[in-house]
JSON list of C-alpha atoms and ligand atoms in Angstrom, two decimals:
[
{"chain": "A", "resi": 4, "resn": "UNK", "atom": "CA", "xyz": [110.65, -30.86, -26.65]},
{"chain": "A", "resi": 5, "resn": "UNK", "atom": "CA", "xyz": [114.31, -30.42, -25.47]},
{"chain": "A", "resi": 6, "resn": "UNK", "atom": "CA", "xyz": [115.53, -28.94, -28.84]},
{"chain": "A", "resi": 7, "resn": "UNK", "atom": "CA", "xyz": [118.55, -26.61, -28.93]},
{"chain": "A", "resi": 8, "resn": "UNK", "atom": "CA", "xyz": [117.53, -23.60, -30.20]},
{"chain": "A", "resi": 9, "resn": "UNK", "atom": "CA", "xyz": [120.03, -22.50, -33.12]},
{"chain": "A", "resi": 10, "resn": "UNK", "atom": "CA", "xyz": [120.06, -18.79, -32.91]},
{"chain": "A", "resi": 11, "resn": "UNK", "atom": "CA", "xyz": [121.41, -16.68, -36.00]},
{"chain": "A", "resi": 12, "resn": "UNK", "atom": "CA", "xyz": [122.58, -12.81, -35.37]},
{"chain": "A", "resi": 13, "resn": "UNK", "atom": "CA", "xyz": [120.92, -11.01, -38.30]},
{"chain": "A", "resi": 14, "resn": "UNK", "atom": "CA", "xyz": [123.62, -8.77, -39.80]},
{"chain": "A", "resi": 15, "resn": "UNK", "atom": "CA", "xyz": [122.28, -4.74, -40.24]},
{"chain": "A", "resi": 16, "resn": "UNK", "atom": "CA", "xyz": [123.64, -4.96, -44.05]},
{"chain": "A", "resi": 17, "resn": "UNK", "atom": "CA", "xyz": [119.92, -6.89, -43.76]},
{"chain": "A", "resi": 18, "resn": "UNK", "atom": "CA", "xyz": [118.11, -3.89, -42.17]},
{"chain": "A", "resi": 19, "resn": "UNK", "atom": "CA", "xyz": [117.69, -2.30, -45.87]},
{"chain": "A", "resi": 20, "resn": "UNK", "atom": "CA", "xyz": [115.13, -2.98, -48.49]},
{"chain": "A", "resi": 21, "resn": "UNK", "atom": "CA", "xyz": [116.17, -5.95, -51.03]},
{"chain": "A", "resi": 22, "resn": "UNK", "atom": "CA", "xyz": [119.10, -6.91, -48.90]},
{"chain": "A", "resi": 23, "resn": "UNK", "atom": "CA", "xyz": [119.02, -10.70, -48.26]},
{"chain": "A", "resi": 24, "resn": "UNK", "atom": "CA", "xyz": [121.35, -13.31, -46.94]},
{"chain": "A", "resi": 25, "resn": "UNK", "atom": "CA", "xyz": [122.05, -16.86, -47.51]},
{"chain": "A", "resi": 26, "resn": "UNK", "atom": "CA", "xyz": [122.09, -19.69, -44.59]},
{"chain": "A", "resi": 27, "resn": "UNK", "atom": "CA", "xyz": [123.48, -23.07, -44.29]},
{"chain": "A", "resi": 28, "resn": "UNK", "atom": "CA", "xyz": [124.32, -25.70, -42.06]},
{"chain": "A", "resi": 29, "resn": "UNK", "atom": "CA", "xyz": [123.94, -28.73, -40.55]},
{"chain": "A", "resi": 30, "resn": "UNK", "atom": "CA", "xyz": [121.61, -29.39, -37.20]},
{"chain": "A", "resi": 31, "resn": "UNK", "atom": "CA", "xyz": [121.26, -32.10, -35.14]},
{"chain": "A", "resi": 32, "resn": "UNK", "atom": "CA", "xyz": [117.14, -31.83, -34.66]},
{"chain": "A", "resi": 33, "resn": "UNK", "atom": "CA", "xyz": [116.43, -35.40, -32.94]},
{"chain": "A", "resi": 34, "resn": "UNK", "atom": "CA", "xyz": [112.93, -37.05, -32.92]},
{"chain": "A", "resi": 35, "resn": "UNK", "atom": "CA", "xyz": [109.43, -35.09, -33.58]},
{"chain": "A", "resi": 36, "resn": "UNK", "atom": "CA", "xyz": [106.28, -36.32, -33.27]},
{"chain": "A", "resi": 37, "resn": "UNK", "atom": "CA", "xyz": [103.02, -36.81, -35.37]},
{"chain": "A", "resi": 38, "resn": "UNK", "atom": "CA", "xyz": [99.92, -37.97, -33.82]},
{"chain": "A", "resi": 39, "resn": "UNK", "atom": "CA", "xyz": [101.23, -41.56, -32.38]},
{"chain": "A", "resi": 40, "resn": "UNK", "atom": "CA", "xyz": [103.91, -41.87, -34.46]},
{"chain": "A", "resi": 41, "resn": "UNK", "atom": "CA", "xyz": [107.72, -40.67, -33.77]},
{"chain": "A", "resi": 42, "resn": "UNK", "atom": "CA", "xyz": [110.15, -40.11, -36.05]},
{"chain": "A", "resi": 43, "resn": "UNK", "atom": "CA", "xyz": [113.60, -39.94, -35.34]},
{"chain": "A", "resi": 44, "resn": "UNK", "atom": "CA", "xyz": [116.45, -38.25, -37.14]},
{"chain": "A", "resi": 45, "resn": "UNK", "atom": "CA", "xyz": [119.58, -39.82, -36.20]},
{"chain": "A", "resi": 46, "resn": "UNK", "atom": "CA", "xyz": [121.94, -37.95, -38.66]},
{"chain": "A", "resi": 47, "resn": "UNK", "atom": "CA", "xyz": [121.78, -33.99, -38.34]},
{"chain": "A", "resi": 48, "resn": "UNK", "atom": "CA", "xyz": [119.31, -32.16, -41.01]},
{"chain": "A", "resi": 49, "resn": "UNK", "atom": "CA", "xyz": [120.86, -29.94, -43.89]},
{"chain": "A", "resi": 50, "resn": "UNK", "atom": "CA", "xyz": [119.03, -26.65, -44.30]},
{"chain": "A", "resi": 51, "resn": "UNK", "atom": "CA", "xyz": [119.69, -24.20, -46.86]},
{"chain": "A", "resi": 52, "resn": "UNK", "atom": "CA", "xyz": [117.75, -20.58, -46.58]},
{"chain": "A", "resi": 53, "resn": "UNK", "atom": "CA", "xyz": [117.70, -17.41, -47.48]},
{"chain": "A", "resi": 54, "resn": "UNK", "atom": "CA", "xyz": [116.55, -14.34, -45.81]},
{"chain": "A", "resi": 55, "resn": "UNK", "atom": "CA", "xyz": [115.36, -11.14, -47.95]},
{"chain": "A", "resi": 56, "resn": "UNK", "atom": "CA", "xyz": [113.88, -8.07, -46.88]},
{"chain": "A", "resi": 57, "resn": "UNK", "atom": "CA", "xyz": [110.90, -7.07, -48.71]},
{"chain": "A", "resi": 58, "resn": "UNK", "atom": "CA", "xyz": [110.62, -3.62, -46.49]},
{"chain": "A", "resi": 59, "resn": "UNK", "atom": "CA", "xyz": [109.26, -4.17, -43.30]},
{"chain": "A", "resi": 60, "resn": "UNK", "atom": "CA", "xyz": [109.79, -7.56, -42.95]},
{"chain": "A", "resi": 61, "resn": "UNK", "atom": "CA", "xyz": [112.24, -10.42, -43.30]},
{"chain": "A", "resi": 62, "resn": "UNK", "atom": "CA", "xyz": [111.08, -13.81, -45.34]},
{"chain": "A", "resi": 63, "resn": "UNK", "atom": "CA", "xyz": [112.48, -16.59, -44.82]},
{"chain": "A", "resi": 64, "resn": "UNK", "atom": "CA", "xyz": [112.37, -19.01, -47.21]},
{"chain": "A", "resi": 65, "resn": "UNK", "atom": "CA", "xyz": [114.30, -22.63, -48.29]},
{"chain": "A", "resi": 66, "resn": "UNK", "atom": "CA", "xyz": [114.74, -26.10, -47.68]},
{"chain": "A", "resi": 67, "resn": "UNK", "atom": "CA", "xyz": [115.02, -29.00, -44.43]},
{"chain": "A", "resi": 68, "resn": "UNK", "atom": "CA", "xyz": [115.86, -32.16, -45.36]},
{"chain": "A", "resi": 69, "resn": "UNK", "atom": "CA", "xyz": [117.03, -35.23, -43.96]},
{"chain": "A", "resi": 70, "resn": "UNK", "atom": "CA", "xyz": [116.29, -39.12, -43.20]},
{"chain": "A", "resi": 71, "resn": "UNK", "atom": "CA", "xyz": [114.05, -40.17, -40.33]},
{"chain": "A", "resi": 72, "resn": "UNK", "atom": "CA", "xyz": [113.90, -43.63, -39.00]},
{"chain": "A", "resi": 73, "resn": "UNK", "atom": "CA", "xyz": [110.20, -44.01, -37.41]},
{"chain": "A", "resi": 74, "resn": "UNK", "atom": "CA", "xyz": [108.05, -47.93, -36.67]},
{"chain": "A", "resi": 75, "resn": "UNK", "atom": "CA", "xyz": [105.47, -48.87, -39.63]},
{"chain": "A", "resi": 76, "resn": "UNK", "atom": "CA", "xyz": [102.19, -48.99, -37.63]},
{"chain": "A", "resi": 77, "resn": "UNK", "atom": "CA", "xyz": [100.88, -52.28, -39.20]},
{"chain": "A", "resi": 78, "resn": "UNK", "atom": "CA", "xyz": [104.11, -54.44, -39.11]},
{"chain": "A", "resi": 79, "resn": "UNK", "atom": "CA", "xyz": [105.71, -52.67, -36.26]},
{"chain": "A", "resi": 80, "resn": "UNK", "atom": "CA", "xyz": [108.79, -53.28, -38.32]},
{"chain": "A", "resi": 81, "resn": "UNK", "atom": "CA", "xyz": [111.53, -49.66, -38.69]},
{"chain": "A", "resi": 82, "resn": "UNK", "atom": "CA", "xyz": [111.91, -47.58, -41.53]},
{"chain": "A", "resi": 83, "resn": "UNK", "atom": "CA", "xyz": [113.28, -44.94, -43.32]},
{"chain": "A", "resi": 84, "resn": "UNK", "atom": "CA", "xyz": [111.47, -42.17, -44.45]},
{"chain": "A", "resi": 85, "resn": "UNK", "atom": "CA", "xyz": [113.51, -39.13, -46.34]},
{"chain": "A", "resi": 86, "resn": "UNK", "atom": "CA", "xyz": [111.79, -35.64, -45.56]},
{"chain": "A", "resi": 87, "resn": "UNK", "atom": "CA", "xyz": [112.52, -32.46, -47.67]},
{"chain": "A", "resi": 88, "resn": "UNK", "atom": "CA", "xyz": [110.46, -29.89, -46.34]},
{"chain": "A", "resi": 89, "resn": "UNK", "atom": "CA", "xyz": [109.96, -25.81, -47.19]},
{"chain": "A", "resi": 90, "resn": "UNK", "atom": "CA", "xyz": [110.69, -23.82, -44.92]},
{"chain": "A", "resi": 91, "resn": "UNK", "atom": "CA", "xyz": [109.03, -20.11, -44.57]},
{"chain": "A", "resi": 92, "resn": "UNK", "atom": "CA", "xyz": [108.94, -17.79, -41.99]},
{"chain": "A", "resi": 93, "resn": "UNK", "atom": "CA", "xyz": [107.97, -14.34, -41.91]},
{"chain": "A", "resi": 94, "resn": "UNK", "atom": "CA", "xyz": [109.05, -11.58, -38.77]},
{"chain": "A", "resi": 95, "resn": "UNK", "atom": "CA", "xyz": [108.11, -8.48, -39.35]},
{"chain": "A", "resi": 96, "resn": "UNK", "atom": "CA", "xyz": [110.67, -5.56, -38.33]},
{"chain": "A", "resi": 97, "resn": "UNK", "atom": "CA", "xyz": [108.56, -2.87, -37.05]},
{"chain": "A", "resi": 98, "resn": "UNK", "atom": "CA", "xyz": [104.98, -4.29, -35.55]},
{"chain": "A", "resi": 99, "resn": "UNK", "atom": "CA", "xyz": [103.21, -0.98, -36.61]},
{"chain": "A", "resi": 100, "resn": "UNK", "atom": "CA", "xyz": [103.79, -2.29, -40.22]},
{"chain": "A", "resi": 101, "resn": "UNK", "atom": "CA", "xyz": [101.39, -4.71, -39.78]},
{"chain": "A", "resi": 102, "resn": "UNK", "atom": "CA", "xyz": [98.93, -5.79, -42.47]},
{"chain": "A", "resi": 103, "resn": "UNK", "atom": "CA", "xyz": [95.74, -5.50, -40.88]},
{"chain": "A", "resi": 104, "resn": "UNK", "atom": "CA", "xyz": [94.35, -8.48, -42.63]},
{"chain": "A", "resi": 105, "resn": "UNK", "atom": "CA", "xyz": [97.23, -11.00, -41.79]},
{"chain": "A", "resi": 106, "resn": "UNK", "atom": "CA", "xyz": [96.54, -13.72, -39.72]},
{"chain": "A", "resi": 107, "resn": "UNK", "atom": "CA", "xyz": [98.70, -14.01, -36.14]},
{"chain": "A", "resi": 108, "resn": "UNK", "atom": "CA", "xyz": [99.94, -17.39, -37.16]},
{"chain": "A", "resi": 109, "resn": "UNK", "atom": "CA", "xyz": [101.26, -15.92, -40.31]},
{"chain": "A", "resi": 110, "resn": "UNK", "atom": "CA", "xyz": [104.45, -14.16, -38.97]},
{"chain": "A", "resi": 111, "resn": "UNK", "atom": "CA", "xyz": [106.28, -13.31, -35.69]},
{"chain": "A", "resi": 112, "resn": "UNK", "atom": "CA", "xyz": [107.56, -10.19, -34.58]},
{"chain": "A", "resi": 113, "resn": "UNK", "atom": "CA", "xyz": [111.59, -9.45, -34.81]},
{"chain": "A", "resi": 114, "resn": "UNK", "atom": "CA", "xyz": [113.46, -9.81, -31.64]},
{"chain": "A", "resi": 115, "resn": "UNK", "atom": "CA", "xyz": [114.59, -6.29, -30.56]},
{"chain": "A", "resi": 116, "resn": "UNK", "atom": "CA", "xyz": [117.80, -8.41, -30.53]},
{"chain": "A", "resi": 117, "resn": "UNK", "atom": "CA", "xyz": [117.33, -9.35, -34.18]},
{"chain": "A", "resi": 118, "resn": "UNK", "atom": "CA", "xyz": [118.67, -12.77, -32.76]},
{"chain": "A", "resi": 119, "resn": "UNK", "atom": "CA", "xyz": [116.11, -15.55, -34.64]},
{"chain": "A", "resi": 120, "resn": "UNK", "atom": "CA", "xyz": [115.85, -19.46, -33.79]},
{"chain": "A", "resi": 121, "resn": "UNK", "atom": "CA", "xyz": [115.85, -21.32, -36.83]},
{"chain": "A", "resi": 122, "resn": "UNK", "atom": "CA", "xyz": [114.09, -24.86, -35.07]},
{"chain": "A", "resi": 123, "resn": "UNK", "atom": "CA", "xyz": [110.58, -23.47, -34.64]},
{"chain": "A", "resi": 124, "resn": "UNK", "atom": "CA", "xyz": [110.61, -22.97, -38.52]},
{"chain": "A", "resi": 125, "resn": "UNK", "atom": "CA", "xyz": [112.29, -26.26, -39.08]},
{"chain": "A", "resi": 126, "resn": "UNK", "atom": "CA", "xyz": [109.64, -27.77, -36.93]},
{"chain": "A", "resi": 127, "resn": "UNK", "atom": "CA", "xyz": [106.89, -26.32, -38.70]},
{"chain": "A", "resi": 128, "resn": "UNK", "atom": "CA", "xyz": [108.07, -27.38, -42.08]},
{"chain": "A", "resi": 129, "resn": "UNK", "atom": "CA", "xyz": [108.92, -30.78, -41.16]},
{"chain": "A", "resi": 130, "resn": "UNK", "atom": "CA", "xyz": [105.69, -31.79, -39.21]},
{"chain": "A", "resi": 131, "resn": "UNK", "atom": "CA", "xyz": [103.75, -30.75, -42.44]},
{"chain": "A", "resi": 132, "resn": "UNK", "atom": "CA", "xyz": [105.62, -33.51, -44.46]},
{"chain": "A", "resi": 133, "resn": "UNK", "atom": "CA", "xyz": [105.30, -36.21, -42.20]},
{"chain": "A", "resi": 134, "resn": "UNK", "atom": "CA", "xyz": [102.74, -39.26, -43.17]},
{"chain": "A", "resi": 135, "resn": "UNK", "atom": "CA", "xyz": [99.64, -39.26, -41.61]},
{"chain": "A", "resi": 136, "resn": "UNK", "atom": "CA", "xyz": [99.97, -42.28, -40.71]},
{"chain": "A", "resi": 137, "resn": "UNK", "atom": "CA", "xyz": [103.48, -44.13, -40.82]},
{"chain": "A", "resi": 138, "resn": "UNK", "atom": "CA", "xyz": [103.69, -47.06, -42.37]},
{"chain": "A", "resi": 139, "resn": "UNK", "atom": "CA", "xyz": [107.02, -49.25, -44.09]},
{"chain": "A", "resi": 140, "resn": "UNK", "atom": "CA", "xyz": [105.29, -48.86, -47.27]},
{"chain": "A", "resi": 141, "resn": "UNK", "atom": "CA", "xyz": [101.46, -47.99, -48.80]},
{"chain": "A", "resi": 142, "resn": "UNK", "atom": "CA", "xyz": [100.71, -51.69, -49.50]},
{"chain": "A", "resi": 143, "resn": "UNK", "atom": "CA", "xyz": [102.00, -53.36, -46.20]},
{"chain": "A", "resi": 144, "resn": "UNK", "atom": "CA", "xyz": [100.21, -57.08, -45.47]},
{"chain": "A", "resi": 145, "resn": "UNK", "atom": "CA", "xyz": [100.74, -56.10, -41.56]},
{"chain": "A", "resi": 146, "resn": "UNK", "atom": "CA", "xyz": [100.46, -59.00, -38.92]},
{"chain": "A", "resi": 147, "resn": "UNK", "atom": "CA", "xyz": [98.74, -61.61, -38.48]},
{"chain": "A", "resi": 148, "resn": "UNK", "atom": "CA", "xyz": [96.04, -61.22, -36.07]},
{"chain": "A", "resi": 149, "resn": "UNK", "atom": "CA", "xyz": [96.20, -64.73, -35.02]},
{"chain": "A", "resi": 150, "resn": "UNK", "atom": "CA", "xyz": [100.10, -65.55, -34.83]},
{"chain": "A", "resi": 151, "resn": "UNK", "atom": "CA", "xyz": [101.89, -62.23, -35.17]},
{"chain": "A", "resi": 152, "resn": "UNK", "atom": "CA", "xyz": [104.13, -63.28, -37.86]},
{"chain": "A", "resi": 153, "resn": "UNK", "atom": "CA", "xyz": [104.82, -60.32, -40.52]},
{"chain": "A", "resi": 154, "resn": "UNK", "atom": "CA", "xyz": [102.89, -61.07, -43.95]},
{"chain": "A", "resi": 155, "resn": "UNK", "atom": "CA", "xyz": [105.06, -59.26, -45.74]},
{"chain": "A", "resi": 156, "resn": "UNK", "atom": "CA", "xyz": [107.97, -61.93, -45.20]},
{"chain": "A", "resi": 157, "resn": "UNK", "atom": "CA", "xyz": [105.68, -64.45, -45.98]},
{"chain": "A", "resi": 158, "resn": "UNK", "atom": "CA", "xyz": [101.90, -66.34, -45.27]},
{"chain": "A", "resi": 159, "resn": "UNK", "atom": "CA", "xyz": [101.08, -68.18, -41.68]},
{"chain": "A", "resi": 160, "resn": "UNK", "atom": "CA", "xyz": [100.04, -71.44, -41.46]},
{"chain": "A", "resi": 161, "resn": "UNK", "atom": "CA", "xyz": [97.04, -69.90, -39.87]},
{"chain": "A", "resi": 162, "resn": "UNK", "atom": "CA", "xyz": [93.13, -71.00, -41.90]},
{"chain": "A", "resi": 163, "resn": "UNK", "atom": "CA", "xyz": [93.74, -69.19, -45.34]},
{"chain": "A", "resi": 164, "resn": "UNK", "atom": "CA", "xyz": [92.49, -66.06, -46.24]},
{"chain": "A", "resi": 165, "resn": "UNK", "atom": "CA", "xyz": [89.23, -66.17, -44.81]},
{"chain": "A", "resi": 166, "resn": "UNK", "atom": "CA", "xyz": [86.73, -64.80, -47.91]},
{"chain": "A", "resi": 167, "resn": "UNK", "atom": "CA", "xyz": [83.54, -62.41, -47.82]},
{"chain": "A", "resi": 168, "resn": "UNK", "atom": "CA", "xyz": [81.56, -65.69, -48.12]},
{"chain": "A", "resi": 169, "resn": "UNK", "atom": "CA", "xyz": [83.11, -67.22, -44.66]},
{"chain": "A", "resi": 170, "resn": "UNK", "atom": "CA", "xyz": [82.80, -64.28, -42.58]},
{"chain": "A", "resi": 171, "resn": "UNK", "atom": "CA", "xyz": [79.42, -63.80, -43.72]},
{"chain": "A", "resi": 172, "resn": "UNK", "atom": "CA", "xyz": [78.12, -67.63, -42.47]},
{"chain": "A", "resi": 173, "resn": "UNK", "atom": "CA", "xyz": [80.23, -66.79, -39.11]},
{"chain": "A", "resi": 174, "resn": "UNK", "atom": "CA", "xyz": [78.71, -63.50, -38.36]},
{"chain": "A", "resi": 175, "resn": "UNK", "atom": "CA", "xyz": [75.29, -64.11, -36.42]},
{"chain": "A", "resi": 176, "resn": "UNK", "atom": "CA", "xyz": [74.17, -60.21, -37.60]},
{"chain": "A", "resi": 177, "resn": "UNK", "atom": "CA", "xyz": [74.78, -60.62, -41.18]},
{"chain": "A", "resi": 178, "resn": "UNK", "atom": "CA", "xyz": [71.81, -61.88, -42.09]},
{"chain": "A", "resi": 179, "resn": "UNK", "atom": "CA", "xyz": [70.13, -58.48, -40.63]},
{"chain": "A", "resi": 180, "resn": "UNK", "atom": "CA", "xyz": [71.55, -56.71, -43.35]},
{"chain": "A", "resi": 181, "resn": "UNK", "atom": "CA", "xyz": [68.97, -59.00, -45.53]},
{"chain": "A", "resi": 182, "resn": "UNK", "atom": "CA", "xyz": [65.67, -58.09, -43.68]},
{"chain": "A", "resi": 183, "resn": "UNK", "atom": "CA", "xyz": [63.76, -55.26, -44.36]},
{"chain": "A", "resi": 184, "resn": "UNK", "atom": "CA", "xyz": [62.54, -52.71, -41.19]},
{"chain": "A", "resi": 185, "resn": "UNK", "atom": "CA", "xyz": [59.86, -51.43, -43.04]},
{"chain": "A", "resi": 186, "resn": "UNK", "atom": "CA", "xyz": [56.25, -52.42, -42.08]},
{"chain": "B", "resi": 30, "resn": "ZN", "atom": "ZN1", "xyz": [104.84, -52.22, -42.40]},
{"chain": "B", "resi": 31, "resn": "ZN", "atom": "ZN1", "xyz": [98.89, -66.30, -38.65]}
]
């Protein structure tokens, strides 16, 4: 997706057991993706993490957060969504060390550079609180499907509300519902 990897130089005060360091900054990340929808964050996120050794391994663990501007997918209208995601990573320092039951999506292996890019994790934390659906607001009216005008600024001039009754006398295969198949 384009993003700048931001790379952090593990210091070897780290390299012992119970040793951890704190992380933060500021990171432009730009738009991500969820399904059809985009969201797009035009201020840089904030993370705050910490990275501990528990012996073998470094966690990574804290916080994402930031505002993302994405399109509601009933009124087609923008909004803003504020995300404050966990972040966790695991990368284990000697591959040997390896917990035979641990999954391969459930940490990465050190770089021999003990160089790490932060965005994968940020990516992984944020995608995970992202709606499945985006939408202005749980209760939006949408469009019209006749005019196009926005319901939630207001009701078209189109017939009112058509009710259960209506679409029932205009739909030819409703009345199938009321016969029986059985011989
Ligand atoms: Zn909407
Ligand atoms: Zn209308």
């Amino acid at each position: 997706m384009g993003r700048k990897p931001l790379n952090i130089l593990l210091p070897q005060e780290l390299f012992a057991t119970a040793e951890s360091a704190h992380y933060e900054g500021d990171y432009r990340f730009g738009a991500i993706s969820r399904g059809v929808d985009t969201y797009e964050f035009r201020e840089p996120v904030h993370y705050d993490l910490d990275i501990t050794n528990t012996g073998g391994a470094l966690l990574v663990t804290g916080i994402v957060s930031g505002d993302a501007t994405s399109t509601c997918g009933r009124c087609l209208e923008p909004f803003d969504i504020h995300i404050e995601a966990d972040i966790e990573g695991y990368f284990l320092i000697n591959p040997e060390s390896r917990d035979a039951d641990m999954e391969e999506d459930e940490f990465e292996i050190l770089p021999a550079d003990h160089k790490i890019d932060l965005t994968p994790l940020f990516e992984q934390a944020i995608v995970l609180e992202l709606p499945l659906v985006a939408l202005c607001s749980p209760d939006c009216k949408g469009l019209c499907p006749t005019c196009g005008q926005n319901l939630n600024k207001g009701p078209c001039a189109c017939v009112p509300q058509e009710d259960d009754a209506f679409q029932k006398a205009n739909n030819p295969f409703s009345v199938l519902k009321d016969f029986s198949f059985e011989e």
